[in-house]
């Protein structure tokens, strides 16, 4: 198996170096647990691991751990969980979802997670912006009238011309971001990649449950990349492994991010169509009138979007916690809110009330006041502005842009792609595959920036994912997932990948990952 190690992070020397086989020499340690603050039975701990698993002389970093220990004795099993992202905190998931996960797996199971490298309380400490004001000031060139956020669905020549006119501004902004990340973090950016995270998981298992113990792991979304890398790097250590909401790991590792944009946006379109089919004629859906069909609901949504495109007044930031002018909701903001509400399903069904409220406000006198119909944290998928003041401050993981560091650090060198290429691909997909959601890609997807990213992880895994693990993998996906489409799960379970070493479960519903249904405490 090939594991590639990158050299320095300057563009002139980036590349794939000789394959390296790494055998960790660090002996397992006893982990000392203590009660987490105000969390009942939950326990927290810290463990130290090498910054570079191939060179322990480069120092150690802390990893923050949390678990909900088995409620019965003797313990029946353990399960590590990763909530995805990349950039999501595993310890936070244990504190909020641990009880539900343990109810699902059994009271005799330890439910365990950790903050992966660079995230929350785990090292290395990746920093960029100190507060919301710095964050918003940096990204301001992309927002307002006549700027990138003012795009439409990219199906008219005038809208395409407008998008292409933004290439230089976008390019300069992202190049500046890349430089700021290197100046703030230097070589630390090389050590937050997925291969290193997998080695951490192996060491955590050895320390907590005995050296050589089979690894039980449930990965959600990006966590399915961690899970797949585990099967390829340590196939003989694979125990009970679950991939839930599959983020295609082979494309992630081997292809330019813009080359598989069409798969993602198709999944969002399918999810919205599934939502309108469920909403049509339902007395429980506040957006549906008696005679509505899926087609008429989609037409109404398109009208809402087109109205937002025509009337956008450039107001920023839009704060869903306070009243705002309806014309502050651009095409982009409305569409991103739709995607975010589909992402939340089924925990919350805010989409119907939101669409009804926007439609009503748009039909009133121009400038009508609008407020989001439910209290909500704005745009959970987003890591570029709309940062409201006060109640909903941005998290440190968004301010640090750790998601970008991990995702772009893991992929192949994409420096031959230009921003013009990326924007043209967005136009192609918008016009041939997704007349709605593809237009969100330049401003809302880290992958649209990876071609300008000059740091690569010290280890990467650019190879076919064809190694068969010793135990059967469970692959789960909703039929209509707005983030990780079912087709990715189906592909991973095919004979070209895990084949007979996997079992595929399809949940006929909408939402991101089956855990939205299975893991809730209630």
PDB file of C-alpha atoms in Angstrom, residues 205-446:
ATOM      1  CA  UNK A 205      -7.682   1.999  20.813  1.00  0.00           C
ATOM      2  CA  UNK A 206      -4.413   0.426  21.950  1.00  0.00           C
ATOM      3  CA  UNK A 207      -4.266   2.663  25.025  1.00  0.00           C
ATOM      4  CA  UNK A 208      -7.907   2.339  26.061  1.00  0.00           C
ATOM      5  CA  UNK A 209      -8.728  -1.259  25.174  1.00  0.00           C
ATOM      6  CA  UNK A 210      -5.451  -3.133  24.738  1.00  0.00           C
ATOM      7  CA  UNK A 211      -2.748  -3.242  22.097  1.00  0.00           C
ATOM      8  CA  UNK A 212      -3.891  -4.946  18.905  1.00  0.00           C
ATOM      9  CA  UNK A 213      -7.607  -4.823  19.791  1.00  0.00           C
ATOM     10  CA  UNK A 214      -9.961  -4.665  16.822  1.00  0.00           C
ATOM     11  CA  UNK A 215     -11.105  -1.082  16.219  1.00  0.00           C
ATOM     12  CA  UNK A 216     -14.821  -0.324  16.362  1.00  0.00           C
ATOM     13  CA  UNK A 217     -15.649   2.958  14.646  1.00  0.00           C
ATOM     14  CA  UNK A 218     -18.764   4.796  13.467  1.00  0.00           C
ATOM     15  CA  UNK A 219     -17.965   7.603  11.016  1.00  0.00           C
ATOM     16  CA  UNK A 220     -20.535  10.160   9.937  1.00  0.00           C
ATOM     17  CA  UNK A 221     -20.125  12.227   6.754  1.00  0.00           C
ATOM     18  CA  UNK A 222     -16.390  13.114   6.551  1.00  0.00           C
ATOM     19  CA  UNK A 223     -16.004  10.492   9.300  1.00  0.00           C
ATOM     20  CA  UNK A 224     -16.641   7.914   6.559  1.00  0.00           C
ATOM     21  CA  UNK A 225     -13.361   9.061   4.988  1.00  0.00           C
ATOM     22  CA  UNK A 226     -11.600   8.318   8.292  1.00  0.00           C
ATOM     23  CA  UNK A 227     -13.337   4.932   8.391  1.00  0.00           C
ATOM     24  CA  UNK A 228     -12.331   4.045   4.830  1.00  0.00           C
ATOM     25  CA  UNK A 229      -8.740   5.158   5.388  1.00  0.00           C
ATOM     26  CA  UNK A 230      -8.715   2.880   8.447  1.00  0.00           C
ATOM     27  CA  UNK A 231      -9.741  -0.087   6.281  1.00  0.00           C
ATOM     28  CA  UNK A 232      -6.960   0.685   3.793  1.00  0.00           C
ATOM     29  CA  UNK A 233      -4.164   1.508   6.236  1.00  0.00           C
ATOM     30  CA  UNK A 234      -4.941  -1.081   8.937  1.00  0.00           C
ATOM     31  CA  UNK A 235      -7.214  -3.722   7.336  1.00  0.00           C
ATOM     32  CA  UNK A 236      -6.266  -6.319   9.958  1.00  0.00           C
ATOM     33  CA  UNK A 237      -7.404  -4.025  12.796  1.00  0.00           C
ATOM     34  CA  UNK A 238     -10.923  -3.463  11.463  1.00  0.00           C
ATOM     35  CA  UNK A 239     -13.606  -4.576  13.901  1.00  0.00           C
ATOM     36  CA  UNK A 240     -17.161  -3.266  13.734  1.00  0.00           C
ATOM     37  CA  UNK A 241     -16.954  -0.294  11.376  1.00  0.00           C
ATOM     38  CA  UNK A 242     -19.925   1.792  10.209  1.00  0.00           C
ATOM     39  CA  UNK A 243     -19.918   4.334   7.383  1.00  0.00           C
ATOM     40  CA  UNK A 244     -22.941   6.622   7.735  1.00  0.00           C
ATOM     41  CA  UNK A 245     -23.610   9.305   5.115  1.00  0.00           C
ATOM     42  CA  UNK A 246     -20.810   8.410   2.711  1.00  0.00           C
ATOM     43  CA  UNK A 247     -18.408  11.120   1.585  1.00  0.00           C
ATOM     44  CA  UNK A 248     -16.802   9.311  -1.352  1.00  0.00           C
ATOM     45  CA  UNK A 249     -13.275   8.584  -0.051  1.00  0.00           C
ATOM     46  CA  UNK A 250     -11.683   7.598  -3.360  1.00  0.00           C
ATOM     47  CA  UNK A 251     -12.782  10.793  -5.092  1.00  0.00           C
ATOM     48  CA  UNK A 252     -11.749  12.735  -2.005  1.00  0.00           C
ATOM     49  CA  UNK A 253      -8.211  11.349  -2.164  1.00  0.00           C
ATOM     50  CA  UNK A 254      -7.651  11.015  -5.905  1.00  0.00           C
ATOM     51  CA  UNK A 255      -9.545  13.666  -7.842  1.00  0.00           C
ATOM     52  CA  UNK A 256      -9.520  17.430  -8.174  1.00  0.00           C
ATOM     53  CA  UNK A 257     -12.385  18.627  -5.941  1.00  0.00           C
ATOM     54  CA  UNK A 258     -14.111  20.410  -8.809  1.00  0.00           C
ATOM     55  CA  UNK A 259     -14.247  17.182 -10.847  1.00  0.00           C
ATOM     56  CA  UNK A 260     -16.941  15.642  -8.687  1.00  0.00           C
ATOM     57  CA  UNK A 261     -19.020  18.683  -7.817  1.00  0.00           C
ATOM     58  CA  UNK A 262     -21.892  17.348  -9.916  1.00  0.00           C
ATOM     59  CA  UNK A 263     -22.362  14.355  -7.603  1.00  0.00           C
ATOM     60  CA  UNK A 264     -22.907  16.587  -4.581  1.00  0.00           C
ATOM     61  CA  UNK A 265     -25.314  19.059  -6.145  1.00  0.00           C
ATOM     62  CA  UNK A 266     -27.379  16.265  -7.664  1.00  0.00           C
ATOM     63  CA  UNK A 267     -27.866  14.945  -4.137  1.00  0.00           C
ATOM     64  CA  UNK A 268     -29.144  18.325  -2.914  1.00  0.00           C
ATOM     65  CA  UNK A 269     -31.564  18.648  -5.836  1.00  0.00           C
ATOM     66  CA  UNK A 270     -32.888  15.141  -5.184  1.00  0.00           C
ATOM     67  CA  UNK A 271     -33.358  15.942  -1.499  1.00  0.00           C
ATOM     68  CA  UNK A 272     -35.356  19.097  -2.219  1.00  0.00           C
ATOM     69  CA  UNK A 273     -37.530  17.221  -4.715  1.00  0.00           C
ATOM     70  CA  UNK A 274     -38.144  14.498  -2.115  1.00  0.00           C
ATOM     71  CA  UNK A 275     -39.095  17.188   0.402  1.00  0.00           C
ATOM     72  CA  UNK A 276     -41.609  18.774  -1.991  1.00  0.00           C
ATOM     73  CA  UNK A 277     -43.126  15.355  -2.709  1.00  0.00           C
ATOM     74  CA  UNK A 278     -43.659  14.820   1.014  1.00  0.00           C
ATOM     75  CA  UNK A 279     -44.899  18.379   1.506  1.00  0.00           C
ATOM     76  CA  UNK A 280     -47.402  18.449  -1.380  1.00  0.00           C
ATOM     77  CA  UNK A 281     -50.947  18.183  -0.075  1.00  0.00           C
ATOM     78  CA  UNK A 282     -49.806  17.453   3.465  1.00  0.00           C
ATOM     79  CA  UNK A 283     -51.699  19.220   6.236  1.00  0.00           C
ATOM     80  CA  UNK A 284     -48.503  19.108   8.303  1.00  0.00           C
ATOM     81  CA  UNK A 285     -46.462  21.091   5.764  1.00  0.00           C
ATOM     82  CA  UNK A 286     -47.022  24.808   6.252  1.00  0.00           C
ATOM     83  CA  UNK A 287     -45.756  25.684   2.770  1.00  0.00           C
ATOM     84  CA  UNK A 288     -48.260  23.516   0.902  1.00  0.00           C
ATOM     85  CA  UNK A 289     -51.686  24.633  -0.274  1.00  0.00           C
ATOM     86  CA  UNK A 290     -54.481  22.115  -0.832  1.00  0.00           C
ATOM     87  CA  UNK A 291     -53.904  21.584  -4.557  1.00  0.00           C
ATOM     88  CA  UNK A 292     -50.113  21.834  -4.566  1.00  0.00           C
ATOM     89  CA  UNK A 293     -47.991  19.179  -6.244  1.00  0.00           C
ATOM     90  CA  UNK A 294     -44.249  18.675  -6.068  1.00  0.00           C
ATOM     91  CA  UNK A 295     -43.947  20.535  -9.373  1.00  0.00           C
ATOM     92  CA  UNK A 296     -45.969  23.563  -8.214  1.00  0.00           C
ATOM     93  CA  UNK A 297     -43.993  23.747  -4.962  1.00  0.00           C
ATOM     94  CA  UNK A 298     -40.702  23.726  -6.890  1.00  0.00           C
ATOM     95  CA  UNK A 299     -42.033  26.519  -9.123  1.00  0.00           C
ATOM     96  CA  UNK A 300     -42.965  28.566  -6.051  1.00  0.00           C
ATOM     97  CA  UNK A 301     -39.485  28.033  -4.604  1.00  0.00           C
ATOM     98  CA  UNK A 302     -37.918  29.139  -7.892  1.00  0.00           C
ATOM     99  CA  UNK A 303     -40.077  32.267  -7.824  1.00  0.00           C
ATOM    100  CA  UNK A 304     -38.892  33.019  -4.283  1.00  0.00           C
ATOM    101  CA  UNK A 305     -35.273  32.622  -5.389  1.00  0.00           C
ATOM    102  CA  UNK A 306     -35.697  34.761  -8.503  1.00  0.00           C
ATOM    103  CA  UNK A 307     -37.349  37.496  -6.422  1.00  0.00           C
ATOM    104  CA  UNK A 308     -34.455  37.425  -3.991  1.00  0.00           C
ATOM    105  CA  UNK A 309     -32.049  37.712  -6.934  1.00  0.00           C
ATOM    106  CA  UNK A 310     -33.842  40.739  -8.413  1.00  0.00           C
ATOM    107  CA  UNK A 311     -34.417  42.608  -5.158  1.00  0.00           C
ATOM    108  CA  UNK A 312     -31.220  41.976  -3.182  1.00  0.00           C
ATOM    109  CA  UNK A 313     -30.126  45.278  -1.649  1.00  0.00           C
ATOM    110  CA  UNK A 314     -26.653  44.289  -0.439  1.00  0.00           C
ATOM    111  CA  UNK A 315     -27.480  44.455   3.273  1.00  0.00           C
ATOM    112  CA  UNK A 316     -25.017  42.556   5.486  1.00  0.00           C
ATOM    113  CA  UNK A 317     -24.894  40.680   7.671  1.00  0.00           C
ATOM    114  CA  UNK A 318     -28.283  39.028   7.665  1.00  0.00           C
ATOM    115  CA  UNK A 319     -29.069  38.096  11.257  1.00  0.00           C
ATOM    116  CA  UNK A 320     -31.893  35.534  11.626  1.00  0.00           C
ATOM    117  CA  UNK A 321     -32.358  36.531  15.277  1.00  0.00           C
ATOM    118  CA  UNK A 322     -33.706  40.009  14.485  1.00  0.00           C
ATOM    119  CA  UNK A 323     -36.116  41.639  12.030  1.00  0.00           C
ATOM    120  CA  UNK A 324     -34.514  42.566   8.714  1.00  0.00           C
ATOM    121  CA  UNK A 325     -35.542  43.999   5.369  1.00  0.00           C
ATOM    122  CA  UNK A 326     -36.797  41.163   3.153  1.00  0.00           C
ATOM    123  CA  UNK A 327     -34.542  42.484   0.377  1.00  0.00           C
ATOM    124  CA  UNK A 328     -31.485  41.550   2.461  1.00  0.00           C
ATOM    125  CA  UNK A 329     -32.227  37.932   1.539  1.00  0.00           C
ATOM    126  CA  UNK A 330     -30.384  37.367  -1.724  1.00  0.00           C
ATOM    127  CA  UNK A 331     -30.780  34.358  -3.997  1.00  0.00           C
ATOM    128  CA  UNK A 332     -27.659  32.952  -2.351  1.00  0.00           C
ATOM    129  CA  UNK A 333     -28.843  33.472   1.235  1.00  0.00           C
ATOM    130  CA  UNK A 334     -32.273  31.955   0.575  1.00  0.00           C
ATOM    131  CA  UNK A 335     -30.796  28.964  -1.244  1.00  0.00           C
ATOM    132  CA  UNK A 336     -28.192  28.340   1.442  1.00  0.00           C
ATOM    133  CA  UNK A 337     -30.932  28.439   4.099  1.00  0.00           C
ATOM    134  CA  UNK A 338     -32.902  25.846   2.129  1.00  0.00           C
ATOM    135  CA  UNK A 339     -29.841  23.595   2.027  1.00  0.00           C
ATOM    136  CA  UNK A 340     -29.212  24.080   5.729  1.00  0.00           C
ATOM    137  CA  UNK A 341     -32.800  23.209   6.627  1.00  0.00           C
ATOM    138  CA  UNK A 342     -32.650  20.062   4.475  1.00  0.00           C
ATOM    139  CA  UNK A 343     -29.428  19.207   6.303  1.00  0.00           C
ATOM    140  CA  UNK A 344     -31.175  19.486   9.674  1.00  0.00           C
ATOM    141  CA  UNK A 345     -34.031  17.164   8.724  1.00  0.00           C
ATOM    142  CA  UNK A 346     -35.559  15.319  10.476  1.00  0.00           C
ATOM    143  CA  UNK A 347     -34.499  16.917  13.763  1.00  0.00           C
ATOM    144  CA  UNK A 348     -36.194  20.150  12.734  1.00  0.00           C
ATOM    145  CA  UNK A 349     -38.529  20.932   9.882  1.00  0.00           C
ATOM    146  CA  UNK A 350     -37.953  24.648   9.525  1.00  0.00           C
ATOM    147  CA  UNK A 351     -38.025  24.695   5.743  1.00  0.00           C
ATOM    148  CA  UNK A 352     -41.800  24.957   5.298  1.00  0.00           C
ATOM    149  CA  UNK A 353     -42.236  27.856   7.752  1.00  0.00           C
ATOM    150  CA  UNK A 354     -39.173  29.624   6.298  1.00  0.00           C
ATOM    151  CA  UNK A 355     -40.372  29.420   2.694  1.00  0.00           C
ATOM    152  CA  UNK A 356     -43.879  30.501   3.635  1.00  0.00           C
ATOM    153  CA  UNK A 357     -42.574  33.491   5.589  1.00  0.00           C
ATOM    154  CA  UNK A 358     -40.243  34.607   2.781  1.00  0.00           C
ATOM    155  CA  UNK A 359     -42.939  34.205   0.131  1.00  0.00           C
ATOM    156  CA  UNK A 360     -45.384  36.230   2.197  1.00  0.00           C
ATOM    157  CA  UNK A 361     -42.891  39.012   2.897  1.00  0.00           C
ATOM    158  CA  UNK A 362     -41.835  39.199  -0.764  1.00  0.00           C
ATOM    159  CA  UNK A 363     -45.462  39.617  -1.861  1.00  0.00           C
ATOM    160  CA  UNK A 364     -46.017  42.561   0.504  1.00  0.00           C
ATOM    161  CA  UNK A 365     -44.837  46.137   0.097  1.00  0.00           C
ATOM    162  CA  UNK A 366     -41.170  46.333  -0.961  1.00  0.00           C
ATOM    163  CA  UNK A 367     -38.916  46.601   2.073  1.00  0.00           C
ATOM    164  CA  UNK A 368     -41.233  44.559   4.305  1.00  0.00           C
ATOM    165  CA  UNK A 369     -39.661  43.440   7.561  1.00  0.00           C
ATOM    166  CA  UNK A 370     -38.755  39.767   7.802  1.00  0.00           C
ATOM    167  CA  UNK A 371     -37.669  37.536  10.652  1.00  0.00           C
ATOM    168  CA  UNK A 372     -36.810  33.861  10.544  1.00  0.00           C
ATOM    169  CA  UNK A 373     -39.860  32.028  11.965  1.00  0.00           C
ATOM    170  CA  UNK A 374     -37.809  29.896  14.369  1.00  0.00           C
ATOM    171  CA  UNK A 375     -34.781  30.697  16.555  1.00  0.00           C
ATOM    172  CA  UNK A 376     -31.819  29.126  14.788  1.00  0.00           C
ATOM    173  CA  UNK A 377     -28.085  29.210  14.530  1.00  0.00           C
ATOM    174  CA  UNK A 378     -27.455  30.590  11.058  1.00  0.00           C
ATOM    175  CA  UNK A 379     -26.085  28.460   8.254  1.00  0.00           C
ATOM    176  CA  UNK A 380     -24.514  25.499  10.078  1.00  0.00           C
ATOM    177  CA  UNK A 381     -22.836  24.355   6.864  1.00  0.00           C
ATOM    178  CA  UNK A 382     -21.275  27.704   6.241  1.00  0.00           C
ATOM    179  CA  UNK A 383     -17.828  28.915   7.025  1.00  0.00           C
ATOM    180  CA  UNK A 384     -17.983  32.145   5.025  1.00  0.00           C
ATOM    181  CA  UNK A 385     -19.771  35.143   6.561  1.00  0.00           C
ATOM    182  CA  UNK A 386     -23.305  35.925   7.570  1.00  0.00           C
ATOM    183  CA  UNK A 387     -21.826  36.040  11.078  1.00  0.00           C
ATOM    184  CA  UNK A 388     -24.425  37.793  13.219  1.00  0.00           C
ATOM    185  CA  UNK A 389     -23.530  39.824  16.245  1.00  0.00           C
ATOM    186  CA  UNK A 390     -24.357  38.829  19.764  1.00  0.00           C
ATOM    187  CA  UNK A 391     -26.148  35.550  20.383  1.00  0.00           C
ATOM    188  CA  UNK A 392     -24.626  33.414  17.635  1.00  0.00           C
ATOM    189  CA  UNK A 393     -20.871  34.023  17.602  1.00  0.00           C
ATOM    190  CA  UNK A 394     -18.781  31.924  15.239  1.00  0.00           C
ATOM    191  CA  UNK A 395     -17.080  28.901  16.736  1.00  0.00           C
ATOM    192  CA  UNK A 396     -13.315  28.693  17.000  1.00  0.00           C
ATOM    193  CA  UNK A 397     -13.317  25.869  14.440  1.00  0.00           C
ATOM    194  CA  UNK A 398     -14.922  28.173  11.868  1.00  0.00           C
ATOM    195  CA  UNK A 399     -12.661  31.097  12.723  1.00  0.00           C
ATOM    196  CA  UNK A 400      -9.594  28.875  12.290  1.00  0.00           C
ATOM    197  CA  UNK A 401     -10.742  27.471   8.903  1.00  0.00           C
ATOM    198  CA  UNK A 402      -9.542  24.050  10.074  1.00  0.00           C
ATOM    199  CA  UNK A 403     -12.016  22.439   7.664  1.00  0.00           C
ATOM    200  CA  UNK A 404     -10.170  23.980   4.732  1.00  0.00           C
ATOM    201  CA  UNK A 405      -6.783  22.936   6.144  1.00  0.00           C
ATOM    202  CA  UNK A 406      -7.862  19.293   6.431  1.00  0.00           C
ATOM    203  CA  UNK A 407      -9.803  18.942   3.203  1.00  0.00           C
ATOM    204  CA  UNK A 408      -7.368  20.783   0.938  1.00  0.00           C
ATOM    205  CA  UNK A 409      -4.354  19.267   2.710  1.00  0.00           C
ATOM    206  CA  UNK A 410      -5.562  15.725   1.999  1.00  0.00           C
ATOM    207  CA  UNK A 411      -6.186  16.003  -1.721  1.00  0.00           C
ATOM    208  CA  UNK A 412      -3.908  15.674  -4.715  1.00  0.00           C
ATOM    209  CA  UNK A 413      -1.943  18.692  -5.891  1.00  0.00           C
ATOM    210  CA  UNK A 414      -4.540  20.675  -7.844  1.00  0.00           C
ATOM    211  CA  UNK A 415      -2.389  23.652  -8.796  1.00  0.00           C
ATOM    212  CA  UNK A 416      -3.028  23.171 -12.529  1.00  0.00           C
ATOM    213  CA  UNK A 417      -6.668  24.148 -11.982  1.00  0.00           C
ATOM    214  CA  UNK A 418      -7.388  27.869 -12.126  1.00  0.00           C
ATOM    215  CA  UNK A 419     -10.209  29.860 -10.552  1.00  0.00           C
ATOM    216  CA  UNK A 420     -11.520  30.477 -14.059  1.00  0.00           C
ATOM    217  CA  UNK A 421     -11.621  26.694 -14.582  1.00  0.00           C
ATOM    218  CA  UNK A 422     -13.463  26.226 -11.291  1.00  0.00           C
ATOM    219  CA  UNK A 423     -16.049  28.884 -12.131  1.00  0.00           C
ATOM    220  CA  UNK A 424     -16.587  27.464 -15.624  1.00  0.00           C
ATOM    221  CA  UNK A 425     -17.193  24.030 -14.101  1.00  0.00           C
ATOM    222  CA  UNK A 426     -19.749  25.609 -11.770  1.00  0.00           C
ATOM    223  CA  UNK A 427     -21.508  27.093 -14.799  1.00  0.00           C
ATOM    224  CA  UNK A 428     -21.461  23.758 -16.639  1.00  0.00           C
ATOM    225  CA  UNK A 429     -22.983  21.894 -13.720  1.00  0.00           C
ATOM    226  CA  UNK A 430     -25.524  24.658 -13.128  1.00  0.00           C
ATOM    227  CA  UNK A 431     -26.733  24.489 -16.705  1.00  0.00           C
ATOM    228  CA  UNK A 432     -26.646  20.718 -17.227  1.00  0.00           C
ATOM    229  CA  UNK A 433     -27.287  19.102 -13.848  1.00  0.00           C
ATOM    230  CA  UNK A 434     -28.438  21.458 -11.086  1.00  0.00           C
ATOM    231  CA  UNK A 435     -30.164  24.728 -11.947  1.00  0.00           C
ATOM    232  CA  UNK A 436     -30.337  25.567  -8.272  1.00  0.00           C
ATOM    233  CA  UNK A 437     -27.656  24.411  -5.922  1.00  0.00           C
ATOM    234  CA  UNK A 438     -24.538  24.265  -8.106  1.00  0.00           C
ATOM    235  CA  UNK A 439     -24.361  28.058  -7.979  1.00  0.00           C
ATOM    236  CA  UNK A 440     -23.560  27.858  -4.252  1.00  0.00           C
ATOM    237  CA  UNK A 441     -20.248  26.084  -4.841  1.00  0.00           C
ATOM    238  CA  UNK A 442     -17.802  28.997  -5.325  1.00  0.00           C
ATOM    239  CA  UNK A 443     -18.757  30.801  -2.152  1.00  0.00           C
ATOM    240  CA  UNK A 444     -19.896  27.964   0.110  1.00  0.00           C
ATOM    241  CA  UNK A 445     -17.621  24.988  -0.607  1.00  0.00           C
ATOM    242  CA  UNK A 446     -14.034  24.714   0.635  1.00  0.00           C
TER     243      UNK A 446
END
